[in-house]
PDB file of C-alpha atoms in Angstrom:
ATOM      1  CA  MET A   1      49.934 -26.456  47.809  1.00 81.00           C
ATOM      2  CA  SER A   2      50.609 -25.700  51.462  1.00 91.00           C
ATOM      3  CA  ALA A   3      49.860 -22.012  50.880  1.00 91.00           C
ATOM      4  CA  THR A   4      46.443 -22.931  49.491  1.00 93.00           C
ATOM      5  CA  ILE A   5      45.671 -25.186  52.472  1.00 93.00           C
ATOM      6  CA  ARG A   6      46.850 -22.421  54.780  1.00 93.00           C
ATOM      7  CA  ASP A   7      44.592 -19.863  53.089  1.00 94.00           C
ATOM      8  CA  ILE A   8      41.575 -22.206  53.168  1.00 95.00           C
ATOM      9  CA  THR A   9      42.212 -22.933  56.870  1.00 95.00           C
ATOM     10  CA  ILE A  10      42.427 -19.212  57.658  1.00 95.00           C
ATOM     11  CA  ILE A  11      39.180 -18.559  55.779  1.00 96.00           C
ATOM     12  CA  LEU A  12      37.422 -21.450  57.581  1.00 96.00           C
ATOM     13  CA  LEU A  13      38.652 -20.199  60.965  1.00 97.00           C
ATOM     14  CA  ALA A  14      37.501 -16.657  60.147  1.00 97.00           C
ATOM     15  CA  VAL A  15      34.044 -17.956  59.165  1.00 97.00           C
ATOM     16  CA  GLN A  16      33.948 -20.036  62.348  1.00 97.00           C
ATOM     17  CA  VAL A  17      34.894 -17.024  64.510  1.00 97.00           C
ATOM     18  CA  LEU A  18      32.234 -14.964  62.713  1.00 98.00           C
ATOM     19  CA  ILE A  19      29.566 -17.636  63.368  1.00 98.00           C
ATOM     20  CA  VAL A  20      30.603 -17.979  67.045  1.00 98.00           C
ATOM     21  CA  ASN A  21      30.460 -14.198  67.502  1.00 98.00           C
ATOM     22  CA  ILE A  22      27.001 -14.036  65.912  1.00 98.00           C
ATOM     23  CA  LEU A  23      25.785 -16.880  68.153  1.00 98.00           C
ATOM     24  CA  LEU A  24      27.300 -15.149  71.199  1.00 98.00           C
ATOM     25  CA  ALA A  25      25.502 -11.910  70.317  1.00 98.00           C
ATOM     26  CA  ILE A  26      22.218 -13.840  69.934  1.00 98.00           C
ATOM     27  CA  LEU A  27      22.814 -15.525  73.310  1.00 98.00           C
ATOM     28  CA  ILE A  28      23.484 -12.182  75.022  1.00 98.00           C
ATOM     29  CA  TRP A  29      20.310 -10.741  73.460  1.00 98.00           C
ATOM     30  CA  GLN A  30      18.248 -13.733  74.652  1.00 97.00           C
ATOM     31  CA  VAL A  31      19.628 -13.445  78.204  1.00 97.00           C
ATOM     32  CA  TYR A  32      18.745  -9.733  78.201  1.00 97.00           C
ATOM     33  CA  ARG A  33      15.191 -10.528  77.071  1.00 96.00           C
ATOM     34  CA  LEU A  34      14.931 -13.241  79.734  1.00 95.00           C
ATOM     35  CA  PHE A  35      15.892 -10.746  82.444  1.00 94.00           C
ATOM     36  CA  GLN A  36      13.305  -8.305  81.126  1.00 94.00           C
ATOM     37  CA  ILE A  37      10.584 -10.982  81.190  1.00 92.00           C
ATOM     38  CA  VAL A  38      11.552 -12.141  84.671  1.00 90.00           C
ATOM     39  CA  ARG A  39      11.566  -8.577  85.966  1.00 90.00           C
ATOM     40  CA  ARG A  40       8.168  -7.905  84.394  1.00 91.00           C
ATOM     41  CA  GLU A  41       6.648 -11.151  85.760  1.00 90.00           C
ATOM     42  CA  ILE A  42       8.287 -11.193  89.199  1.00 90.00           C
ATOM     43  CA  LYS A  43       7.664  -7.559  90.162  1.00 89.00           C
ATOM     44  CA  PRO A  44       3.869  -7.985  90.567  1.00 90.00           C
ATOM     45  CA  MET A  45       4.424 -11.144  92.635  1.00 90.00           C
ATOM     46  CA  VAL A  46       6.886  -9.358  94.911  1.00 90.00           C
ATOM     47  CA  ASP A  47       4.485  -6.432  95.268  1.00 92.00           C
ATOM     48  CA  ASP A  48       1.634  -8.826  96.158  1.00 92.00           C
ATOM     49  CA  ALA A  49       3.825 -10.575  98.728  1.00 93.00           C
ATOM     50  CA  TYR A  50       4.766  -7.209 100.226  1.00 93.00           C
ATOM     51  CA  ASP A  51       1.085  -6.214 100.446  1.00 94.00           C
ATOM     52  CA  THR A  52       0.240  -9.562 102.058  1.00 95.00           C
ATOM     53  CA  ILE A  53       2.979  -9.094 104.652  1.00 95.00           C
ATOM     54  CA  ASN A  54       1.632  -5.638 105.492  1.00 94.00           C
ATOM     55  CA  ILE A  55      -1.901  -7.039 105.844  1.00 95.00           C
ATOM     56  CA  LEU A  56      -0.623  -9.787 108.156  1.00 94.00           C
ATOM     57  CA  LYS A  57       1.268  -7.239 110.225  1.00 94.00           C
ATOM     58  CA  ASP A  58      -1.834  -5.074 110.566  1.00 93.00           C
ATOM     59  CA  THR A  59      -3.916  -8.142 111.463  1.00 92.00           C
ATOM     60  CA  ALA A  60      -1.447  -9.125 114.175  1.00 90.00           C
ATOM     61  CA  VAL A  61      -1.568  -5.608 115.620  1.00 89.00           C
ATOM     62  CA  PHE A  62      -5.384  -5.645 115.524  1.00 89.00           C
ATOM     63  CA  VAL A  63      -5.592  -9.044 117.233  1.00 87.00           C
ATOM     64  CA  GLY A  64      -3.078  -7.913 119.831  1.00 83.00           C
ATOM     65  CA  ASP A  65      -5.073  -4.782 120.569  1.00 84.00           C
ATOM     66  CA  THR A  66      -8.539  -6.347 120.615  1.00 86.00           C
ATOM     67  CA  VAL A  67      -7.964  -9.856 121.981  1.00 84.00           C
ATOM     68  CA  VAL A  68      -4.636 -10.299 123.708  1.00 83.00           C
ATOM     69  CA  GLU A  69      -4.469  -6.974 125.518  1.00 84.00           C
ATOM     70  CA  PRO A  70      -7.883  -7.354 127.259  1.00 83.00           C
ATOM     71  CA  VAL A  71      -7.016 -10.920 128.281  1.00 85.00           C
ATOM     72  CA  ILE A  72      -3.733  -9.745 129.761  1.00 86.00           C
ATOM     73  CA  ARG A  73      -5.477  -6.844 131.487  1.00 85.00           C
ATOM     74  CA  SER A  74      -8.127  -9.105 133.067  1.00 88.00           C
ATOM     75  CA  SER A  75      -5.521 -11.699 134.041  1.00 89.00           C
ATOM     76  CA  ARG A  76      -3.467  -8.960 135.642  1.00 89.00           C
ATOM     77  CA  SER A  77      -6.533  -7.791 137.594  1.00 89.00           C
ATOM     78  CA  VAL A  78      -7.286 -11.327 138.816  1.00 90.00           C
ATOM     79  CA  VAL A  79      -3.694 -11.855 139.919  1.00 91.00           C
ATOM     80  CA  GLY A  80      -3.715  -8.499 141.704  1.00 89.00           C
ATOM     81  CA  PHE A  81      -6.998  -9.343 143.437  1.00 89.00           C
ATOM     82  CA  ARG A  82      -5.675 -12.726 144.567  1.00 91.00           C
ATOM     83  CA  ALA A  83      -2.479 -11.139 145.886  1.00 89.00           C
ATOM     84  CA  THR A  84      -4.529  -8.549 147.785  1.00 88.00           C
ATOM     85  CA  VAL A  85      -6.769 -11.203 149.328  1.00 88.00           C
ATOM     86  CA  ARG A  86      -3.746 -13.331 150.214  1.00 88.00           C
ATOM     87  CA  SER A  87      -1.987 -10.406 151.910  1.00 85.00           C
ATOM     88  CA  LEU A  88      -5.139  -9.396 153.820  1.00 84.00           C
ATOM     89  CA  THR A  89      -5.827 -12.926 155.043  1.00 84.00           C
ATOM     90  CA  SER A  90      -2.229 -13.912 155.775  1.00 80.00           C
ATOM     91  CA  ASP A  91      -2.436 -12.635 159.386  1.00 69.00           C
ATOM     92  CA  ILE A  92      -5.653 -14.536 160.110  1.00 69.00           C
ATOM     93  CA  ASN A  93      -5.116 -18.089 161.364  1.00 57.00           C
ATOM     94  CA  LEU A  94      -7.287 -20.113 159.074  1.00 55.00           C
ATOM     95  CA  LYS A  95      -7.423 -23.853 158.811  1.00 56.00           C
ATOM     96  CA  PRO A  96      -5.568 -24.974 155.773  1.00 56.00           C
ATOM     97  CA  SER A  97      -8.026 -26.146 153.218  1.00 57.00           C
ATOM     98  CA  SER A  98      -8.161 -29.800 152.362  1.00 53.00           C
ATOM     99  CA  ARG A  99      -7.017 -28.877 148.920  1.00 54.00           C
ATOM    100  CA  ARG A 100      -3.777 -27.414 150.170  1.00 56.00           C
ATOM    101  CA  SER A 101      -2.594 -29.610 152.980  1.00 57.00           C
ATOM    102  CA  ALA A 102       0.915 -29.420 154.378  1.00 58.00           C
ATOM    103  CA  PRO A 103       3.351 -31.704 152.627  1.00 60.00           C
ATOM    104  CA  ARG A 104       3.892 -35.019 154.377  1.00 64.00           C
ATOM    105  CA  LYS A 105       7.295 -35.907 155.714  1.00 65.00           C
ATOM    106  CA  ARG A 106       8.850 -38.936 154.178  1.00 67.00           C
ATOM    107  CA  GLU A 107       9.414 -41.696 156.654  1.00 66.00           C
ATOM    108  CA  GLN A 108      13.012 -42.744 156.717  1.00 66.00           C
ATOM    109  CA  PRO A 109      13.881 -46.399 157.270  1.00 66.00           C
ATOM    110  CA  ARG A 110      14.753 -47.223 160.873  1.00 66.00           C
ATOM    111  CA  PRO A 111      18.080 -48.772 161.701  1.00 65.00           C
ATOM    112  CA  PRO A 112      17.898 -52.408 162.849  1.00 68.00           C
ATOM    113  CA  GLY A 113      16.947 -52.798 166.517  1.00 67.00           C
ATOM    114  CA  VAL A 114      15.110 -49.459 166.762  1.00 62.00           C
ATOM    115  CA  THR A 115      11.323 -49.440 167.185  1.00 64.00           C
ATOM    116  CA  GLU A 116       9.234 -46.328 167.566  1.00 60.00           C
ATOM    117  CA  GLY A 117      12.296 -44.136 168.064  1.00 56.00           C
ATOM    118  CA  VAL A 118      13.611 -46.075 171.114  1.00 56.00           C
ATOM    119  CA  PRO A 119      16.487 -48.558 170.861  1.00 56.00           C
ATOM    120  CA  THR A 120      15.586 -52.140 171.803  1.00 57.00           C
ATOM    121  CA  GLY A 121      17.640 -52.612 174.985  1.00 57.00           C
ATOM    122  CA  ALA A 122      16.769 -49.236 176.528  1.00 52.00           C
ATOM    123  CA  GLU A 123      13.097 -49.876 177.347  1.00 49.00           C
ATOM    124  CA  GLU A 124      12.305 -49.629 181.086  1.00 46.00           C
TER     125      GLU A 124
END
């Protein structure tokens, strides 16, 4: 009796191993197909993203050449002109404009007993 149970158990385990191996082969095949689908679907998206990045790079170069560079050039000219005028007029004694007045000195608190810079008992 135990030999029969042993034989049936061996047969059942062999069938189970066969089924698991078949299912594993099917799983491997499905994973392979999934990778093929992903590669086929993702490649055009990656190519489009690459093209978009190149377009953005070219746009940035174009904007830099046509907009930013002239602004920098004109700003550089204005700064150079102002520096030239400042260096030419630095020797001339001009009144300071009301816009740029000399900074005021902060008044410091006087010590007790001192008025107008003269101590109280020293007035004559």
